[in-house]
Amino acid sequence: MKKEVGEVILEAVHGDIASQPDMTAIVNAANAQLMPGGGVAGAIHRAAGPGLAEECRPLAPIEPGQAIISGAHNLPNKYVIHCLGPVYGNDKPENILLADCYRNSLRLADEKQIDSIAFPAISTGIFGYPFEAATDITLQTILEVIPDLKYVRHIRFVLFGEEDFEVYVERLRDIK
Ligand code: ADP
């Protein structure tokens, strides 16, 4: 499912964030220590190999809402942008911190002249953010940032669950 917004293509796919070879950058739903873990971070570090954790070690810890960039090592991409989402019910205000994740990741991507970037649904796994509420914040933030982007032209959302994918398809359809 693709949707054009100005000069940018928004796309939702059902799949694995670590298997997006046509994207210049992928975003990691990182932990503060930028180390391998479960979910997205586990899949990305497994595919990237140990060099990714080594490169990230001096950049940790990061704060909720913050994004940093690294190489992609054995992944088929050029960069990984690591972003720490808020833990729902704990890091507040969680809606602002989640919006910061997407805003800061996109700004960083644009600074690096990255044309295509794939996001997972940050904070909606182990960090417990209700999926539909997180999706609304994500898309609202991205629509706000799009007019400022000079290089990013393709933003993909990679959803692991079939139902999660359907939520994105519906929300993308609703964008005027
Ligand atoms: P967080 O700690 O930020 O909540 P998680 O990695 O636990 O991050 O999960 C974030 C979202 O990513 C969840 O919706 C989860 O279902 C999904 N997810 C888990 N593994 C993958 C993967 N390999 N590719 C894409 N999405 C994934």
PDB file of C-alpha atoms and ligand atoms in Angstrom:
ATOM      1  CA  MET A   1       0.000   0.000   0.000  1.00  0.00           C
ATOM      2  CA  LYS A   2       1.508   3.333  -1.115  1.00  0.00           C
ATOM      3  CA  LYS A   3       0.368   6.892  -0.690  1.00  0.00           C
ATOM      4  CA  GLU A   4       1.922  10.004  -2.191  1.00  0.00           C
ATOM      5  CA  VAL A   5       2.101  13.058   0.043  1.00  0.00           C
ATOM      6  CA  GLY A   6       3.692  15.980  -1.770  1.00  0.00           C
ATOM      7  CA  GLU A   7       7.007  14.671  -3.093  1.00  0.00           C
ATOM      8  CA  VAL A   8       7.182  11.808  -0.601  1.00  0.00           C
ATOM      9  CA  ILE A   9       5.880   8.252  -0.933  1.00  0.00           C
ATOM     10  CA  LEU A  10       4.508   6.705   2.260  1.00  0.00           C
ATOM     11  CA  GLU A  11       4.292   2.937   2.163  1.00  0.00           C
ATOM     12  CA  ALA A  12       3.129   0.189   4.534  1.00  0.00           C
ATOM     13  CA  VAL A  13       4.434  -3.360   4.141  1.00  0.00           C
ATOM     14  CA  HIS A  14       3.968  -6.535   6.146  1.00  0.00           C
ATOM     15  CA  GLY A  15       7.427  -7.911   6.925  1.00  0.00           C
ATOM     16  CA  ASP A  16      10.733  -7.838   8.764  1.00  0.00           C
ATOM     17  CA  ILE A  17      12.635  -4.577   9.275  1.00  0.00           C
ATOM     18  CA  ALA A  18      15.940  -6.453   8.834  1.00  0.00           C
ATOM     19  CA  SER A  19      14.921  -7.572   5.305  1.00  0.00           C
ATOM     20  CA  GLN A  20      14.451  -4.265   3.464  1.00  0.00           C
ATOM     21  CA  PRO A  21      17.351  -4.316   0.982  1.00  0.00           C
ATOM     22  CA  ASP A  22      16.040  -1.495  -1.207  1.00  0.00           C
ATOM     23  CA  MET A  23      16.031   1.051   1.669  1.00  0.00           C
ATOM     24  CA  THR A  24      19.061   3.275   2.296  1.00  0.00           C
ATOM     25  CA  ALA A  25      18.356   3.412   6.034  1.00  0.00           C
ATOM     26  CA  ILE A  26      16.368   1.326   8.504  1.00  0.00           C
ATOM     27  CA  VAL A  27      15.325   2.474  11.943  1.00  0.00           C
ATOM     28  CA  ASN A  28      15.972   0.409  15.051  1.00  0.00           C
ATOM     29  CA  ALA A  29      13.513   0.439  17.982  1.00  0.00           C
ATOM     30  CA  ALA A  30      16.582   0.574  20.204  1.00  0.00           C
ATOM     31  CA  ASN A  31      17.165   0.198  23.924  1.00  0.00           C
ATOM     32  CA  ALA A  32      19.041   2.929  25.823  1.00  0.00           C
ATOM     33  CA  GLN A  33      22.282   0.944  25.739  1.00  0.00           C
ATOM     34  CA  LEU A  34      22.027   0.396  21.945  1.00  0.00           C
ATOM     35  CA  MET A  35      22.579  -3.290  22.513  1.00  0.00           C
ATOM     36  CA  PRO A  36      20.915  -6.359  20.985  1.00  0.00           C
ATOM     37  CA  GLY A  37      17.678  -7.311  22.718  1.00  0.00           C
ATOM     38  CA  GLY A  38      14.308  -8.740  21.728  1.00  0.00           C
ATOM     39  CA  GLY A  39      11.989  -7.700  18.901  1.00  0.00           C
ATOM     40  CA  VAL A  40      13.307  -5.220  16.359  1.00  0.00           C
ATOM     41  CA  ALA A  41      16.685  -4.639  18.067  1.00  0.00           C
ATOM     42  CA  GLY A  42      17.293  -8.401  18.211  1.00  0.00           C
ATOM     43  CA  ALA A  43      16.477  -8.879  14.519  1.00  0.00           C
ATOM     44  CA  ILE A  44      18.628  -5.913  13.426  1.00  0.00           C
ATOM     45  CA  HIS A  45      21.682  -6.839  15.503  1.00  0.00           C
ATOM     46  CA  ARG A  46      21.435 -10.508  14.445  1.00  0.00           C
ATOM     47  CA  ALA A  47      21.439  -9.548  10.780  1.00  0.00           C
ATOM     48  CA  ALA A  48      24.071  -6.802  11.170  1.00  0.00           C
ATOM     49  CA  GLY A  49      26.564  -8.909  13.131  1.00  0.00           C
ATOM     50  CA  PRO A  50      28.603  -7.927  16.219  1.00  0.00           C
ATOM     51  CA  GLY A  51      30.211  -4.903  14.529  1.00  0.00           C
ATOM     52  CA  LEU A  52      26.973  -2.960  14.989  1.00  0.00           C
ATOM     53  CA  ALA A  53      27.006  -3.261  18.803  1.00  0.00           C
ATOM     54  CA  GLU A  54      30.716  -2.381  18.809  1.00  0.00           C
ATOM     55  CA  GLU A  55      30.141   0.781  16.776  1.00  0.00           C
ATOM     56  CA  CYS A  56      27.180   1.779  18.972  1.00  0.00           C
ATOM     57  CA  ARG A  57      28.769   1.167  22.377  1.00  0.00           C
ATOM     58  CA  PRO A  58      30.502   4.592  22.650  1.00  0.00           C
ATOM     59  CA  LEU A  59      27.285   6.393  21.599  1.00  0.00           C
ATOM     60  CA  ALA A  60      25.199   4.926  24.479  1.00  0.00           C
ATOM     61  CA  PRO A  61      23.200   5.605  26.534  1.00  0.00           C
ATOM     62  CA  ILE A  62      20.546   7.551  24.626  1.00  0.00           C
ATOM     63  CA  GLU A  63      17.409   9.231  25.997  1.00  0.00           C
ATOM     64  CA  PRO A  64      13.763   8.553  25.049  1.00  0.00           C
ATOM     65  CA  GLY A  65      12.982  10.452  21.841  1.00  0.00           C
ATOM     66  CA  GLN A  66      16.647  10.662  20.802  1.00  0.00           C
ATOM     67  CA  ALA A  67      17.998   9.203  17.540  1.00  0.00           C
ATOM     68  CA  ILE A  68      21.575   8.421  16.507  1.00  0.00           C
ATOM     69  CA  ILE A  69      23.010   6.984  13.299  1.00  0.00           C
ATOM     70  CA  SER A  70      25.473   4.179  12.568  1.00  0.00           C
ATOM     71  CA  GLY A  71      26.658   2.058   9.668  1.00  0.00           C
ATOM     72  CA  ALA A  72      24.650  -1.034   8.769  1.00  0.00           C
ATOM     73  CA  HIS A  73      27.478  -3.629   8.831  1.00  0.00           C
ATOM     74  CA  ASN A  74      26.162  -6.920   7.350  1.00  0.00           C
ATOM     75  CA  LEU A  75      22.670  -5.570   6.728  1.00  0.00           C
ATOM     76  CA  PRO A  76      21.823  -4.779   3.080  1.00  0.00           C
ATOM     77  CA  ASN A  77      21.302  -1.067   3.919  1.00  0.00           C
ATOM     78  CA  LYS A  78      23.737   1.818   4.246  1.00  0.00           C
ATOM     79  CA  TYR A  79      22.719   3.157   7.659  1.00  0.00           C
ATOM     80  CA  VAL A  80      20.855   2.204  10.810  1.00  0.00           C
ATOM     81  CA  ILE A  81      19.155   5.013  12.742  1.00  0.00           C
ATOM     82  CA  HIS A  82      18.699   3.962  16.356  1.00  0.00           C
ATOM     83  CA  CYS A  83      15.864   5.549  18.199  1.00  0.00           C
ATOM     84  CA  LEU A  84      14.705   5.025  21.797  1.00  0.00           C
ATOM     85  CA  GLY A  85      10.930   5.067  22.116  1.00  0.00           C
ATOM     86  CA  PRO A  86       9.124   5.858  25.373  1.00  0.00           C
ATOM     87  CA  VAL A  87       8.095   3.032  27.699  1.00  0.00           C
ATOM     88  CA  TYR A  88       4.320   3.409  27.850  1.00  0.00           C
ATOM     89  CA  GLY A  89       3.149   4.563  31.284  1.00  0.00           C
ATOM     90  CA  ASN A  90       6.687   5.338  32.400  1.00  0.00           C
ATOM     91  CA  ASP A  91       8.452   7.886  30.133  1.00  0.00           C
ATOM     92  CA  LYS A  92       6.256  10.997  29.975  1.00  0.00           C
ATOM     93  CA  PRO A  93       4.785  12.708  28.061  1.00  0.00           C
ATOM     94  CA  GLU A  94       4.837   9.552  25.957  1.00  0.00           C
ATOM     95  CA  ASN A  95       3.038  11.054  22.932  1.00  0.00           C
ATOM     96  CA  ILE A  96       5.628  13.860  22.659  1.00  0.00           C
ATOM     97  CA  LEU A  97       8.525  11.444  23.139  1.00  0.00           C
ATOM     98  CA  LEU A  98       7.159   9.097  20.468  1.00  0.00           C
ATOM     99  CA  ALA A  99       6.702  12.021  18.063  1.00  0.00           C
ATOM    100  CA  ASP A 100      10.306  13.099  18.836  1.00  0.00           C
ATOM    101  CA  CYS A 101      11.512   9.648  17.736  1.00  0.00           C
ATOM    102  CA  TYR A 102      10.053   9.993  14.271  1.00  0.00           C
ATOM    103  CA  ARG A 103      10.926  13.688  13.934  1.00  0.00           C
ATOM    104  CA  ASN A 104      14.533  13.231  15.050  1.00  0.00           C
ATOM    105  CA  SER A 105      15.025  10.122  12.899  1.00  0.00           C
ATOM    106  CA  LEU A 106      13.741  11.905   9.799  1.00  0.00           C
ATOM    107  CA  ARG A 107      15.820  15.028  10.464  1.00  0.00           C
ATOM    108  CA  LEU A 108      18.924  12.913  10.884  1.00  0.00           C
ATOM    109  CA  ALA A 109      18.139  11.017   7.680  1.00  0.00           C
ATOM    110  CA  ASP A 110      17.658  14.268   5.768  1.00  0.00           C
ATOM    111  CA  GLU A 111      20.948  15.687   7.135  1.00  0.00           C
ATOM    112  CA  LYS A 112      22.698  12.594   5.769  1.00  0.00           C
ATOM    113  CA  GLN A 113      20.942  13.034   2.413  1.00  0.00           C
ATOM    114  CA  ILE A 114      19.196   9.682   2.787  1.00  0.00           C
ATOM    115  CA  ASP A 115      16.493   9.115   0.153  1.00  0.00           C
ATOM    116  CA  SER A 116      14.660   6.120   1.615  1.00  0.00           C
ATOM    117  CA  ILE A 117      14.009   5.025   5.194  1.00  0.00           C
ATOM    118  CA  ALA A 118      12.065   2.145   6.776  1.00  0.00           C
ATOM    119  CA  PHE A 119      10.532   2.398  10.251  1.00  0.00           C
ATOM    120  CA  PRO A 120       9.202  -0.295  12.570  1.00  0.00           C
ATOM    121  CA  ALA A 121       6.296   0.600  14.885  1.00  0.00           C
ATOM    122  CA  ILE A 122       8.464   2.090  17.640  1.00  0.00           C
ATOM    123  CA  SER A 123       7.376   1.470  21.267  1.00  0.00           C
ATOM    124  CA  THR A 124       4.468  -0.840  20.320  1.00  0.00           C
ATOM    125  CA  GLY A 125       6.168  -4.097  21.351  1.00  0.00           C
ATOM    126  CA  ILE A 126       7.991  -4.618  24.634  1.00  0.00           C
ATOM    127  CA  PHE A 127       7.495  -0.896  25.478  1.00  0.00           C
ATOM    128  CA  GLY A 128       3.705  -1.391  25.486  1.00  0.00           C
ATOM    129  CA  TYR A 129       2.371   1.626  23.523  1.00  0.00           C
ATOM    130  CA  PRO A 130      -1.196   0.845  22.311  1.00  0.00           C
ATOM    131  CA  PHE A 131      -0.848   0.241  18.581  1.00  0.00           C
ATOM    132  CA  GLU A 132      -3.589   2.476  17.183  1.00  0.00           C
ATOM    133  CA  ALA A 133      -2.667   5.451  19.379  1.00  0.00           C
ATOM    134  CA  ALA A 134       0.990   5.059  18.391  1.00  0.00           C
ATOM    135  CA  THR A 135       0.032   4.871  14.704  1.00  0.00           C
ATOM    136  CA  ASP A 136      -1.933   8.121  14.908  1.00  0.00           C
ATOM    137  CA  ILE A 137       1.017   9.939  16.496  1.00  0.00           C
ATOM    138  CA  THR A 138       3.439   8.444  13.988  1.00  0.00           C
ATOM    139  CA  LEU A 139       1.497   9.500  10.913  1.00  0.00           C
ATOM    140  CA  GLN A 140       0.582  12.917  12.291  1.00  0.00           C
ATOM    141  CA  THR A 141       4.260  13.616  13.045  1.00  0.00           C
ATOM    142  CA  ILE A 142       5.413  12.411   9.656  1.00  0.00           C
ATOM    143  CA  LEU A 143       2.879  14.603   7.869  1.00  0.00           C
ATOM    144  CA  GLU A 144       4.162  17.572   9.895  1.00  0.00           C
ATOM    145  CA  VAL A 145       7.800  16.861   8.994  1.00  0.00           C
ATOM    146  CA  ILE A 146       7.350  16.069   5.277  1.00  0.00           C
ATOM    147  CA  PRO A 147       7.366  19.722   4.082  1.00  0.00           C
ATOM    148  CA  ASP A 148      10.840  20.177   5.659  1.00  0.00           C
ATOM    149  CA  LEU A 149      12.427  17.157   3.952  1.00  0.00           C
ATOM    150  CA  LYS A 150      14.854  17.865   1.125  1.00  0.00           C
ATOM    151  CA  TYR A 151      16.284  14.401   0.484  1.00  0.00           C
ATOM    152  CA  VAL A 152      13.974  11.797   2.028  1.00  0.00           C
ATOM    153  CA  ARG A 153      11.509  10.757  -0.680  1.00  0.00           C
ATOM    154  CA  HIS A 154      10.338   7.302   0.414  1.00  0.00           C
ATOM    155  CA  ILE A 155       9.199   6.412   3.931  1.00  0.00           C
ATOM    156  CA  ARG A 156       8.235   2.782   4.544  1.00  0.00           C
ATOM    157  CA  PHE A 157       6.494   1.368   7.615  1.00  0.00           C
ATOM    158  CA  VAL A 158       7.352  -2.265   8.190  1.00  0.00           C
ATOM    159  CA  LEU A 159       4.723  -4.044  10.260  1.00  0.00           C
ATOM    160  CA  PHE A 160       5.392  -7.423  11.734  1.00  0.00           C
ATOM    161  CA  GLY A 161       1.783  -8.435  12.435  1.00  0.00           C
ATOM    162  CA  GLU A 162      -0.914  -8.775   9.781  1.00  0.00           C
ATOM    163  CA  GLU A 163      -3.405  -6.805  11.912  1.00  0.00           C
ATOM    164  CA  ASP A 164      -0.852  -4.056  12.514  1.00  0.00           C
ATOM    165  CA  PHE A 165      -0.305  -3.837   8.766  1.00  0.00           C
ATOM    166  CA  GLU A 166      -4.066  -3.490   8.227  1.00  0.00           C
ATOM    167  CA  VAL A 167      -4.195  -0.570  10.706  1.00  0.00           C
ATOM    168  CA  TYR A 168      -1.542   1.254   8.668  1.00  0.00           C
ATOM    169  CA  VAL A 169      -3.314   0.533   5.388  1.00  0.00           C
ATOM    170  CA  GLU A 170      -6.517   2.052   6.757  1.00  0.00           C
ATOM    171  CA  ARG A 171      -4.759   5.098   8.182  1.00  0.00           C
ATOM    172  CA  LEU A 172      -2.799   5.734   4.985  1.00  0.00           C
ATOM    173  CA  ARG A 173      -6.018   5.492   2.981  1.00  0.00           C
ATOM    174  CA  ASP A 174      -7.564   8.164   5.221  1.00  0.00           C
ATOM    175  CA  ILE A 175      -4.827  10.712   4.473  1.00  0.00           C
ATOM    176  CA  LYS A 176      -6.256  13.370   2.179  1.00  0.00           C
TER     177      LYS A 176
HETATM  178  P1  ADP B   1       9.809  -1.435  21.537  1.00  0.00           P
HETATM  179  O1  ADP B   1      10.748  -1.897  22.627  1.00  0.00           O
HETATM  180  O2  ADP B   1      10.145  -0.045  21.022  1.00  0.00           O
HETATM  181  O3  ADP B   1       8.374  -1.621  21.914  1.00  0.00           O
HETATM  182  P2  ADP B   1       9.875  -3.887  19.928  1.00  0.00           P
HETATM  183  O4  ADP B   1      11.018  -4.338  19.096  1.00  0.00           O
HETATM  184  O5  ADP B   1       9.537  -4.709  21.128  1.00  0.00           O
HETATM  185  O6  ADP B   1      10.164  -2.357  20.274  1.00  0.00           O
HETATM  186  O7  ADP B   1       8.563  -3.830  19.023  1.00  0.00           O
HETATM  187  C1  ADP B   1       8.194  -2.748  18.198  1.00  0.00           C
HETATM  188  C2  ADP B   1       7.236  -3.253  17.121  1.00  0.00           C
HETATM  189  O8  ADP B   1       7.960  -3.963  16.149  1.00  0.00           O
HETATM  190  C3  ADP B   1       6.142  -4.229  17.607  1.00  0.00           C
HETATM  191  O9  ADP B   1       4.933  -3.870  16.935  1.00  0.00           O
HETATM  192  C4  ADP B   1       6.634  -5.582  17.140  1.00  0.00           C
HETATM  193  O10 ADP B   1       5.550  -6.455  16.824  1.00  0.00           O
HETATM  194  C5  ADP B   1       7.371  -5.233  15.880  1.00  0.00           C
HETATM  195  N1  ADP B   1       8.475  -6.129  15.481  1.00  0.00           N
HETATM  196  C6  ADP B   1       9.097  -7.095  16.198  1.00  0.00           C
HETATM  197  N2  ADP B   1      10.069  -7.674  15.455  1.00  0.00           N
HETATM  198  C7  ADP B   1      10.059  -7.046  14.252  1.00  0.00           C
HETATM  199  C8  ADP B   1      10.811  -7.192  13.037  1.00  0.00           C
HETATM  200  N3  ADP B   1      11.787  -8.089  12.897  1.00  0.00           N
HETATM  201  N4  ADP B   1      10.522  -6.363  11.996  1.00  0.00           N
HETATM  202  C9  ADP B   1       9.541  -5.432  12.100  1.00  0.00           C
HETATM  203  N5  ADP B   1       8.790  -5.250  13.201  1.00  0.00           N
HETATM  204  C10 ADP B   1       9.047  -6.052  14.268  1.00  0.00           C
END
